[in-house]
Amino acid sequence: MIEHVFHNRQINKDSPLPYYHQIAQELRGAMEDLRGAGEDDGDVALPSEPALAEIFEVTRGTVRHALEILEREGLVVREKGRGTFMKRRRVELDLTELGSITEHMTQHGWEPSYRLLGVEEIYPLPRAREALDIGEGETVWAIHRLRLANGEPVSVEESYIPCMTAPDLGSQDLGGSLYDLLQTRYGLKLGAAEQTIRTRAVDPEEAVLLTINEGEPVFSITGTIKDADDTPVEYARSVWRGDRYDLQVRLVKRD
């Protein structure tokens, strides 16, 4: 299947488009075909540079140029002595709609799961207390979890939820969607969210949990969820792998 997908590709040498541009486009198409057939769960190797040069009847330098383009686009990874490999499908998150990320991932073909790292009742730090609009003497549930997609870590998450909002939350099953739990058990209707997104280098502890190298880029998302009455119900901080995560935003033109 894999060899056939690549060996069936051709370029138009009468086209004004550069050969390397056409080859990059053909390889994108081949990789999309493989993903559509479910061939994206592990390391899928592209044909070697000499093999691609033979397939497209061009020089190895032209092939190398095409692969460099795909590498810059984040579609492939090139490993010295091993070859060129497809990067696995990335997790996509729609930032224009407030809802369960767990449900969103399921709808897009991912198998979501969580690993609970810890839960405790604490007095929050000033930043969280301010975001939740609670007094100094009020406590919150601090929930620390590792989110996985198809068994692979994609984000480290911290959620702070007022104990007055969800009194027995610490004894509940926290292996699924917190949004669903807040709505079904505590009758909350989520209304709006405010989020700040930054990029930074992953710290050593996060790198271990996310199984990436220290210093690699991550998305850091901080935000507050409010209910239908505009009352804060959750303050959350999460760190997402930059190599496995895409942010999607839909823009609408104002009249």
PDB file of C-alpha atoms in Angstrom:
ATOM      1  CA  MET A   1       0.000   0.000   0.000  1.00  0.00           C
ATOM      2  CA  ILE A   2       2.657   2.531   1.045  1.00  0.00           C
ATOM      3  CA  GLU A   3       5.007   1.897  -1.890  1.00  0.00           C
ATOM      4  CA  HIS A   4       2.122   2.014  -4.377  1.00  0.00           C
ATOM      5  CA  VAL A   5       0.941   5.411  -3.105  1.00  0.00           C
ATOM      6  CA  PHE A   6       4.336   7.005  -3.774  1.00  0.00           C
ATOM      7  CA  HIS A   7       5.281   5.123  -6.957  1.00  0.00           C
ATOM      8  CA  ASN A   8       2.024   6.150  -8.628  1.00  0.00           C
ATOM      9  CA  ARG A   9       2.937   9.859  -8.560  1.00  0.00           C
ATOM     10  CA  GLN A  10       4.160  11.920 -11.506  1.00  0.00           C
ATOM     11  CA  ILE A  11       5.041  15.503 -12.328  1.00  0.00           C
ATOM     12  CA  ASN A  12       4.405  17.538 -15.476  1.00  0.00           C
ATOM     13  CA  LYS A  13       7.751  18.523 -16.950  1.00  0.00           C
ATOM     14  CA  ASP A  14       6.037  20.867 -19.394  1.00  0.00           C
ATOM     15  CA  SER A  15       4.574  22.896 -16.536  1.00  0.00           C
ATOM     16  CA  PRO A  16       6.152  26.264 -15.655  1.00  0.00           C
ATOM     17  CA  LEU A  17       6.075  25.250 -11.991  1.00  0.00           C
ATOM     18  CA  PRO A  18       9.509  24.189 -10.683  1.00  0.00           C
ATOM     19  CA  TYR A  19      10.033  20.448 -10.384  1.00  0.00           C
ATOM     20  CA  TYR A  20      10.690  20.642  -6.631  1.00  0.00           C
ATOM     21  CA  HIS A  21       7.385  22.482  -6.122  1.00  0.00           C
ATOM     22  CA  GLN A  22       5.479  19.813  -8.038  1.00  0.00           C
ATOM     23  CA  ILE A  23       7.238  16.997  -6.166  1.00  0.00           C
ATOM     24  CA  ALA A  24       6.393  18.585  -2.810  1.00  0.00           C
ATOM     25  CA  GLN A  25       2.756  18.807  -3.889  1.00  0.00           C
ATOM     26  CA  GLU A  26       2.690  15.178  -5.027  1.00  0.00           C
ATOM     27  CA  LEU A  27       4.216  14.030  -1.761  1.00  0.00           C
ATOM     28  CA  ARG A  28       1.628  16.014   0.212  1.00  0.00           C
ATOM     29  CA  GLY A  29      -1.079  14.228  -1.729  1.00  0.00           C
ATOM     30  CA  ALA A  30       0.500  10.824  -1.145  1.00  0.00           C
ATOM     31  CA  MET A  31       0.719  11.444   2.592  1.00  0.00           C
ATOM     32  CA  GLU A  32      -2.922  12.554   2.706  1.00  0.00           C
ATOM     33  CA  ASP A  33      -3.882   9.293   0.978  1.00  0.00           C
ATOM     34  CA  LEU A  34      -1.941   7.332   3.590  1.00  0.00           C
ATOM     35  CA  ARG A  35      -3.600   9.208   6.455  1.00  0.00           C
ATOM     36  CA  GLY A  36      -6.977   8.555   4.886  1.00  0.00           C
ATOM     37  CA  ALA A  37      -6.126   4.853   4.883  1.00  0.00           C
ATOM     38  CA  GLY A  38      -5.137   4.961   8.566  1.00  0.00           C
ATOM     39  CA  GLU A  39      -1.372   4.864   7.961  1.00  0.00           C
ATOM     40  CA  ASP A  40      -0.404   7.551  10.467  1.00  0.00           C
ATOM     41  CA  ASP A  41      -0.158   5.809  13.829  1.00  0.00           C
ATOM     42  CA  GLY A  42       3.595   5.214  13.725  1.00  0.00           C
ATOM     43  CA  ASP A  43       6.715   6.151  11.774  1.00  0.00           C
ATOM     44  CA  VAL A  44       5.846   5.867   8.087  1.00  0.00           C
ATOM     45  CA  ALA A  45       8.959   6.158   5.920  1.00  0.00           C
ATOM     46  CA  LEU A  46       8.945   7.952   2.592  1.00  0.00           C
ATOM     47  CA  PRO A  47      10.933   6.366  -0.235  1.00  0.00           C
ATOM     48  CA  SER A  48      14.626   7.244  -0.146  1.00  0.00           C
ATOM     49  CA  GLU A  49      16.000  10.244  -2.036  1.00  0.00           C
ATOM     50  CA  PRO A  50      17.438   8.002  -4.815  1.00  0.00           C
ATOM     51  CA  ALA A  51      14.096   6.193  -5.100  1.00  0.00           C
ATOM     52  CA  LEU A  52      12.158   9.464  -5.329  1.00  0.00           C
ATOM     53  CA  ALA A  53      14.629  10.797  -7.889  1.00  0.00           C
ATOM     54  CA  GLU A  54      13.954   7.699  -9.971  1.00  0.00           C
ATOM     55  CA  ILE A  55      10.162   7.946  -9.545  1.00  0.00           C
ATOM     56  CA  PHE A  56      10.028  11.580 -10.656  1.00  0.00           C
ATOM     57  CA  GLU A  57      13.000  11.333 -13.071  1.00  0.00           C
ATOM     58  CA  VAL A  58      14.854  14.254 -11.515  1.00  0.00           C
ATOM     59  CA  THR A  59      18.127  14.792  -9.664  1.00  0.00           C
ATOM     60  CA  ARG A  60      18.575  14.009  -5.995  1.00  0.00           C
ATOM     61  CA  GLY A  61      19.154  17.724  -5.387  1.00  0.00           C
ATOM     62  CA  THR A  62      15.676  18.509  -6.697  1.00  0.00           C
ATOM     63  CA  VAL A  63      14.164  15.855  -4.438  1.00  0.00           C
ATOM     64  CA  ARG A  64      16.131  17.169  -1.471  1.00  0.00           C
ATOM     65  CA  HIS A  65      14.768  20.669  -2.122  1.00  0.00           C
ATOM     66  CA  ALA A  66      11.195  19.321  -2.108  1.00  0.00           C
ATOM     67  CA  LEU A  67      11.788  17.448   1.156  1.00  0.00           C
ATOM     68  CA  GLU A  68      13.234  20.572   2.766  1.00  0.00           C
ATOM     69  CA  ILE A  69       9.983  22.387   1.956  1.00  0.00           C
ATOM     70  CA  LEU A  70       7.901  19.648   3.576  1.00  0.00           C
ATOM     71  CA  GLU A  71      10.174  19.641   6.613  1.00  0.00           C
ATOM     72  CA  ARG A  72       9.721  23.412   7.058  1.00  0.00           C
ATOM     73  CA  GLU A  73       5.955  22.895   6.839  1.00  0.00           C
ATOM     74  CA  GLY A  74       6.149  20.339   9.642  1.00  0.00           C
ATOM     75  CA  LEU A  75       4.850  17.488   7.470  1.00  0.00           C
ATOM     76  CA  VAL A  76       7.942  15.279   7.612  1.00  0.00           C
ATOM     77  CA  VAL A  77      10.956  14.719   9.817  1.00  0.00           C
ATOM     78  CA  ARG A  78      14.365  13.845   8.351  1.00  0.00           C
ATOM     79  CA  GLU A  79      16.701  11.706  10.434  1.00  0.00           C
ATOM     80  CA  LYS A  80      20.337  11.328   9.443  1.00  0.00           C
ATOM     81  CA  GLY A  81      21.143   7.754   8.599  1.00  0.00           C
ATOM     82  CA  ARG A  82      17.494   6.645   8.731  1.00  0.00           C
ATOM     83  CA  GLY A  83      15.577   8.618   6.112  1.00  0.00           C
ATOM     84  CA  THR A  84      12.498  10.805   5.893  1.00  0.00           C
ATOM     85  CA  PHE A  85       9.327  10.042   7.859  1.00  0.00           C
ATOM     86  CA  MET A  86       5.796  11.365   7.876  1.00  0.00           C
ATOM     87  CA  LYS A  87       4.847  13.252  10.987  1.00  0.00           C
ATOM     88  CA  ARG A  88       1.786  11.828  12.649  1.00  0.00           C
ATOM     89  CA  ARG A  89      -1.555  13.581  12.405  1.00  0.00           C
ATOM     90  CA  ARG A  90      -1.816  16.539  14.739  1.00  0.00           C
ATOM     91  CA  VAL A  91      -4.487  17.137  17.351  1.00  0.00           C
ATOM     92  CA  GLU A  92      -6.788  19.989  16.325  1.00  0.00           C
ATOM     93  CA  LEU A  93      -8.664  22.252  18.725  1.00  0.00           C
ATOM     94  CA  ASP A  94     -11.356  24.698  17.629  1.00  0.00           C
ATOM     95  CA  LEU A  95     -10.968  27.847  19.738  1.00  0.00           C
ATOM     96  CA  THR A  96     -14.167  29.445  18.418  1.00  0.00           C
ATOM     97  CA  GLU A  97     -16.533  27.144  20.320  1.00  0.00           C
ATOM     98  CA  LEU A  98     -16.834  26.523  24.051  1.00  0.00           C
ATOM     99  CA  GLY A  99     -17.284  22.838  24.706  1.00  0.00           C
ATOM    100  CA  SER A 100     -15.680  19.593  25.742  1.00  0.00           C
ATOM    101  CA  ILE A 101     -12.254  19.031  24.213  1.00  0.00           C
ATOM    102  CA  THR A 102     -12.742  15.337  24.952  1.00  0.00           C
ATOM    103  CA  GLU A 103     -15.899  15.276  22.812  1.00  0.00           C
ATOM    104  CA  HIS A 104     -14.202  17.312  20.077  1.00  0.00           C
ATOM    105  CA  MET A 105     -11.288  14.881  19.902  1.00  0.00           C
ATOM    106  CA  THR A 106     -13.631  11.900  19.717  1.00  0.00           C
ATOM    107  CA  GLN A 107     -15.563  13.478  16.850  1.00  0.00           C
ATOM    108  CA  HIS A 108     -12.302  13.904  14.920  1.00  0.00           C
ATOM    109  CA  GLY A 109     -11.201  10.303  15.265  1.00  0.00           C
ATOM    110  CA  TRP A 110      -8.959  10.503  18.330  1.00  0.00           C
ATOM    111  CA  GLU A 111      -9.323   8.282  21.403  1.00  0.00           C
ATOM    112  CA  PRO A 112      -9.073  10.707  24.349  1.00  0.00           C
ATOM    113  CA  SER A 113      -8.077   9.715  27.867  1.00  0.00           C
ATOM    114  CA  TYR A 114      -6.639  11.237  31.036  1.00  0.00           C
ATOM    115  CA  ARG A 115      -4.074  10.278  33.621  1.00  0.00           C
ATOM    116  CA  LEU A 116      -4.877  11.855  36.982  1.00  0.00           C
ATOM    117  CA  LEU A 117      -1.707  13.283  38.508  1.00  0.00           C
ATOM    118  CA  GLY A 118      -3.294  14.630  41.670  1.00  0.00           C
ATOM    119  CA  VAL A 119      -6.333  16.315  43.242  1.00  0.00           C
ATOM    120  CA  GLU A 120      -6.462  18.278  46.495  1.00  0.00           C
ATOM    121  CA  GLU A 121      -8.429  20.970  48.277  1.00  0.00           C
ATOM    122  CA  ILE A 122      -6.301  24.101  48.658  1.00  0.00           C
ATOM    123  CA  TYR A 123      -6.392  27.841  49.292  1.00  0.00           C
ATOM    124  CA  PRO A 124      -5.568  29.241  45.835  1.00  0.00           C
ATOM    125  CA  LEU A 125      -2.857  31.714  45.017  1.00  0.00           C
ATOM    126  CA  PRO A 126      -3.972  35.324  44.374  1.00  0.00           C
ATOM    127  CA  ARG A 127      -4.033  34.969  40.573  1.00  0.00           C
ATOM    128  CA  ALA A 128      -6.440  32.032  40.665  1.00  0.00           C
ATOM    129  CA  ARG A 129      -8.510  33.600  43.458  1.00  0.00           C
ATOM    130  CA  GLU A 130      -8.877  36.794  41.449  1.00  0.00           C
ATOM    131  CA  ALA A 131      -9.813  34.908  38.284  1.00  0.00           C
ATOM    132  CA  LEU A 132     -12.463  32.920  40.177  1.00  0.00           C
ATOM    133  CA  ASP A 133     -13.672  36.007  42.063  1.00  0.00           C
ATOM    134  CA  ILE A 134     -13.640  34.257  45.460  1.00  0.00           C
ATOM    135  CA  GLY A 135     -12.604  35.380  48.944  1.00  0.00           C
ATOM    136  CA  GLU A 136      -9.344  34.613  50.754  1.00  0.00           C
ATOM    137  CA  GLY A 137     -10.980  32.047  53.027  1.00  0.00           C
ATOM    138  CA  GLU A 138     -12.535  30.011  50.218  1.00  0.00           C
ATOM    139  CA  THR A 139     -10.946  26.819  48.932  1.00  0.00           C
ATOM    140  CA  VAL A 140     -10.749  25.267  45.490  1.00  0.00           C
ATOM    141  CA  TRP A 141     -10.183  21.833  44.028  1.00  0.00           C
ATOM    142  CA  ALA A 142      -6.754  21.746  42.359  1.00  0.00           C
ATOM    143  CA  ILE A 143      -6.858  19.033  39.708  1.00  0.00           C
ATOM    144  CA  HIS A 144      -3.689  18.048  37.844  1.00  0.00           C
ATOM    145  CA  ARG A 145      -4.067  15.782  34.815  1.00  0.00           C
ATOM    146  CA  LEU A 146      -2.208  14.557  31.761  1.00  0.00           C
ATOM    147  CA  ARG A 147      -4.324  14.491  28.605  1.00  0.00           C
ATOM    148  CA  LEU A 148      -3.647  11.770  26.026  1.00  0.00           C
ATOM    149  CA  ALA A 149      -4.765  11.226  22.438  1.00  0.00           C
ATOM    150  CA  ASN A 150      -4.573   7.653  21.162  1.00  0.00           C
ATOM    151  CA  GLY A 151      -2.452   6.877  24.214  1.00  0.00           C
ATOM    152  CA  GLU A 152       0.110   9.622  23.527  1.00  0.00           C
ATOM    153  CA  PRO A 153       0.552  12.603  25.917  1.00  0.00           C
ATOM    154  CA  VAL A 154      -0.513  15.897  24.320  1.00  0.00           C
ATOM    155  CA  SER A 155      -1.046  18.280  27.246  1.00  0.00           C
ATOM    156  CA  VAL A 156      -0.490  18.838  30.966  1.00  0.00           C
ATOM    157  CA  GLU A 157      -3.459  20.546  32.611  1.00  0.00           C
ATOM    158  CA  GLU A 158      -4.234  22.235  35.933  1.00  0.00           C
ATOM    159  CA  SER A 159      -7.837  23.095  36.811  1.00  0.00           C
ATOM    160  CA  TYR A 160      -8.993  25.130  39.812  1.00  0.00           C
ATOM    161  CA  ILE A 161     -12.695  24.870  40.651  1.00  0.00           C
ATOM    162  CA  PRO A 162     -14.320  26.478  43.741  1.00  0.00           C
ATOM    163  CA  CYS A 163     -15.353  23.895  46.329  1.00  0.00           C
ATOM    164  CA  MET A 164     -18.591  25.829  46.823  1.00  0.00           C
ATOM    165  CA  THR A 165     -19.377  25.196  43.150  1.00  0.00           C
ATOM    166  CA  ALA A 166     -18.663  21.454  43.262  1.00  0.00           C
ATOM    167  CA  PRO A 167     -18.519  20.321  46.927  1.00  0.00           C
ATOM    168  CA  ASP A 168     -17.623  16.646  46.390  1.00  0.00           C
ATOM    169  CA  LEU A 169     -15.644  16.988  43.164  1.00  0.00           C
ATOM    170  CA  GLY A 170     -12.515  15.474  44.702  1.00  0.00           C
ATOM    171  CA  SER A 171     -14.270  12.121  45.159  1.00  0.00           C
ATOM    172  CA  GLN A 172     -15.636  11.961  41.613  1.00  0.00           C
ATOM    173  CA  ASP A 173     -14.243  10.112  38.601  1.00  0.00           C
ATOM    174  CA  LEU A 174     -11.911  12.662  36.996  1.00  0.00           C
ATOM    175  CA  GLY A 175     -10.877  10.492  34.074  1.00  0.00           C
ATOM    176  CA  GLY A 176     -13.193  12.189  31.597  1.00  0.00           C
ATOM    177  CA  SER A 177     -14.479  15.615  30.601  1.00  0.00           C
ATOM    178  CA  LEU A 178     -14.649  18.119  33.469  1.00  0.00           C
ATOM    179  CA  TYR A 179     -17.132  20.181  31.441  1.00  0.00           C
ATOM    180  CA  ASP A 180     -19.521  17.239  31.222  1.00  0.00           C
ATOM    181  CA  LEU A 181     -19.129  16.514  34.939  1.00  0.00           C
ATOM    182  CA  LEU A 182     -19.833  20.127  35.919  1.00  0.00           C
ATOM    183  CA  GLN A 183     -22.942  20.177  33.758  1.00  0.00           C
ATOM    184  CA  THR A 184     -24.398  16.758  34.543  1.00  0.00           C
ATOM    185  CA  ARG A 185     -23.639  16.415  38.271  1.00  0.00           C
ATOM    186  CA  TYR A 186     -23.707  20.045  39.395  1.00  0.00           C
ATOM    187  CA  GLY A 187     -26.216  21.468  36.911  1.00  0.00           C
ATOM    188  CA  LEU A 188     -23.911  24.204  35.608  1.00  0.00           C
ATOM    189  CA  LYS A 189     -24.548  25.745  32.222  1.00  0.00           C
ATOM    190  CA  LEU A 190     -21.325  26.984  30.684  1.00  0.00           C
ATOM    191  CA  GLY A 191     -21.583  30.394  29.111  1.00  0.00           C
ATOM    192  CA  ALA A 192     -18.255  31.853  27.993  1.00  0.00           C
ATOM    193  CA  ALA A 193     -14.488  31.551  28.246  1.00  0.00           C
ATOM    194  CA  GLU A 194     -11.554  33.928  28.141  1.00  0.00           C
ATOM    195  CA  GLN A 195      -8.179  32.486  27.179  1.00  0.00           C
ATOM    196  CA  THR A 196      -4.649  33.774  26.745  1.00  0.00           C
ATOM    197  CA  ILE A 197      -2.330  31.757  24.490  1.00  0.00           C
ATOM    198  CA  ARG A 198       1.441  32.052  24.576  1.00  0.00           C
ATOM    199  CA  THR A 199       4.375  30.066  23.236  1.00  0.00           C
ATOM    200  CA  ARG A 200       7.394  29.188  25.334  1.00  0.00           C
ATOM    201  CA  ALA A 201       9.972  26.461  25.904  1.00  0.00           C
ATOM    202  CA  VAL A 202       8.827  23.437  27.872  1.00  0.00           C
ATOM    203  CA  ASP A 203      10.267  23.082  31.382  1.00  0.00           C
ATOM    204  CA  PRO A 204      12.023  19.862  32.512  1.00  0.00           C
ATOM    205  CA  GLU A 205       9.086  18.444  34.506  1.00  0.00           C
ATOM    206  CA  GLU A 206       6.613  19.089  31.689  1.00  0.00           C
ATOM    207  CA  ALA A 207       9.015  17.570  29.157  1.00  0.00           C
ATOM    208  CA  VAL A 208       9.070  14.287  31.091  1.00  0.00           C
ATOM    209  CA  LEU A 209       5.266  14.126  31.235  1.00  0.00           C
ATOM    210  CA  LEU A 210       4.853  15.036  27.561  1.00  0.00           C
ATOM    211  CA  THR A 211       7.724  12.755  26.448  1.00  0.00           C
ATOM    212  CA  ILE A 212       9.502  15.529  24.539  1.00  0.00           C
ATOM    213  CA  ASN A 213      12.953  17.057  24.827  1.00  0.00           C
ATOM    214  CA  GLU A 214      13.706  19.905  27.212  1.00  0.00           C
ATOM    215  CA  GLY A 215      13.484  23.291  25.529  1.00  0.00           C
ATOM    216  CA  GLU A 216      11.050  22.234  22.809  1.00  0.00           C
ATOM    217  CA  PRO A 217       8.262  24.729  22.028  1.00  0.00           C
ATOM    218  CA  VAL A 218       4.845  24.379  23.649  1.00  0.00           C
ATOM    219  CA  PHE A 219       1.587  26.320  23.730  1.00  0.00           C
ATOM    220  CA  SER A 220       0.695  27.681  27.162  1.00  0.00           C
ATOM    221  CA  ILE A 221      -3.035  28.407  27.546  1.00  0.00           C
ATOM    222  CA  THR A 222      -4.486  30.175  30.581  1.00  0.00           C
ATOM    223  CA  GLY A 223      -8.156  30.956  30.937  1.00  0.00           C
ATOM    224  CA  THR A 224     -11.344  31.248  32.932  1.00  0.00           C
ATOM    225  CA  ILE A 225     -14.645  29.503  32.235  1.00  0.00           C
ATOM    226  CA  LYS A 226     -17.886  31.222  33.282  1.00  0.00           C
ATOM    227  CA  ASP A 227     -21.396  29.896  33.587  1.00  0.00           C
ATOM    228  CA  ALA A 228     -24.537  31.291  31.972  1.00  0.00           C
ATOM    229  CA  ASP A 229     -24.824  33.866  34.809  1.00  0.00           C
ATOM    230  CA  ASP A 230     -21.259  35.097  34.122  1.00  0.00           C
ATOM    231  CA  THR A 231     -19.944  33.511  37.340  1.00  0.00           C
ATOM    232  CA  PRO A 232     -16.429  32.007  37.087  1.00  0.00           C
ATOM    233  CA  VAL A 233     -16.493  28.236  37.605  1.00  0.00           C
ATOM    234  CA  GLU A 234     -12.993  27.193  36.524  1.00  0.00           C
ATOM    235  CA  TYR A 235      -9.550  28.734  36.233  1.00  0.00           C
ATOM    236  CA  ALA A 236      -7.295  26.541  34.100  1.00  0.00           C
ATOM    237  CA  ARG A 237      -3.717  26.396  32.896  1.00  0.00           C
ATOM    238  CA  SER A 238      -2.563  23.933  30.273  1.00  0.00           C
ATOM    239  CA  VAL A 239       0.589  23.217  28.300  1.00  0.00           C
ATOM    240  CA  TRP A 240       0.224  21.611  24.861  1.00  0.00           C
ATOM    241  CA  ARG A 241       2.889  19.994  22.721  1.00  0.00           C
ATOM    242  CA  GLY A 242       3.762  22.279  19.833  1.00  0.00           C
ATOM    243  CA  ASP A 243       4.523  19.353  17.514  1.00  0.00           C
ATOM    244  CA  ARG A 244       1.161  17.584  17.997  1.00  0.00           C
ATOM    245  CA  TYR A 245      -1.305  20.423  18.342  1.00  0.00           C
ATOM    246  CA  ASP A 246      -3.015  22.842  15.936  1.00  0.00           C
ATOM    247  CA  LEU A 247      -5.110  25.842  16.989  1.00  0.00           C
ATOM    248  CA  GLN A 248      -8.103  26.525  14.753  1.00  0.00           C
ATOM    249  CA  VAL A 249      -9.820  29.916  14.680  1.00  0.00           C
ATOM    250  CA  ARG A 250     -12.760  30.936  12.486  1.00  0.00           C
ATOM    251  CA  LEU A 251     -12.892  34.611  11.546  1.00  0.00           C
ATOM    252  CA  VAL A 252     -16.126  36.299  10.493  1.00  0.00           C
ATOM    253  CA  LYS A 253     -16.238  39.651   8.698  1.00  0.00           C
ATOM    254  CA  ARG A 254     -18.235  42.301  10.502  1.00  0.00           C
ATOM    255  CA  ASP A 255     -20.888  44.163   8.536  1.00  0.00           C
TER     256      ASP A 255
END
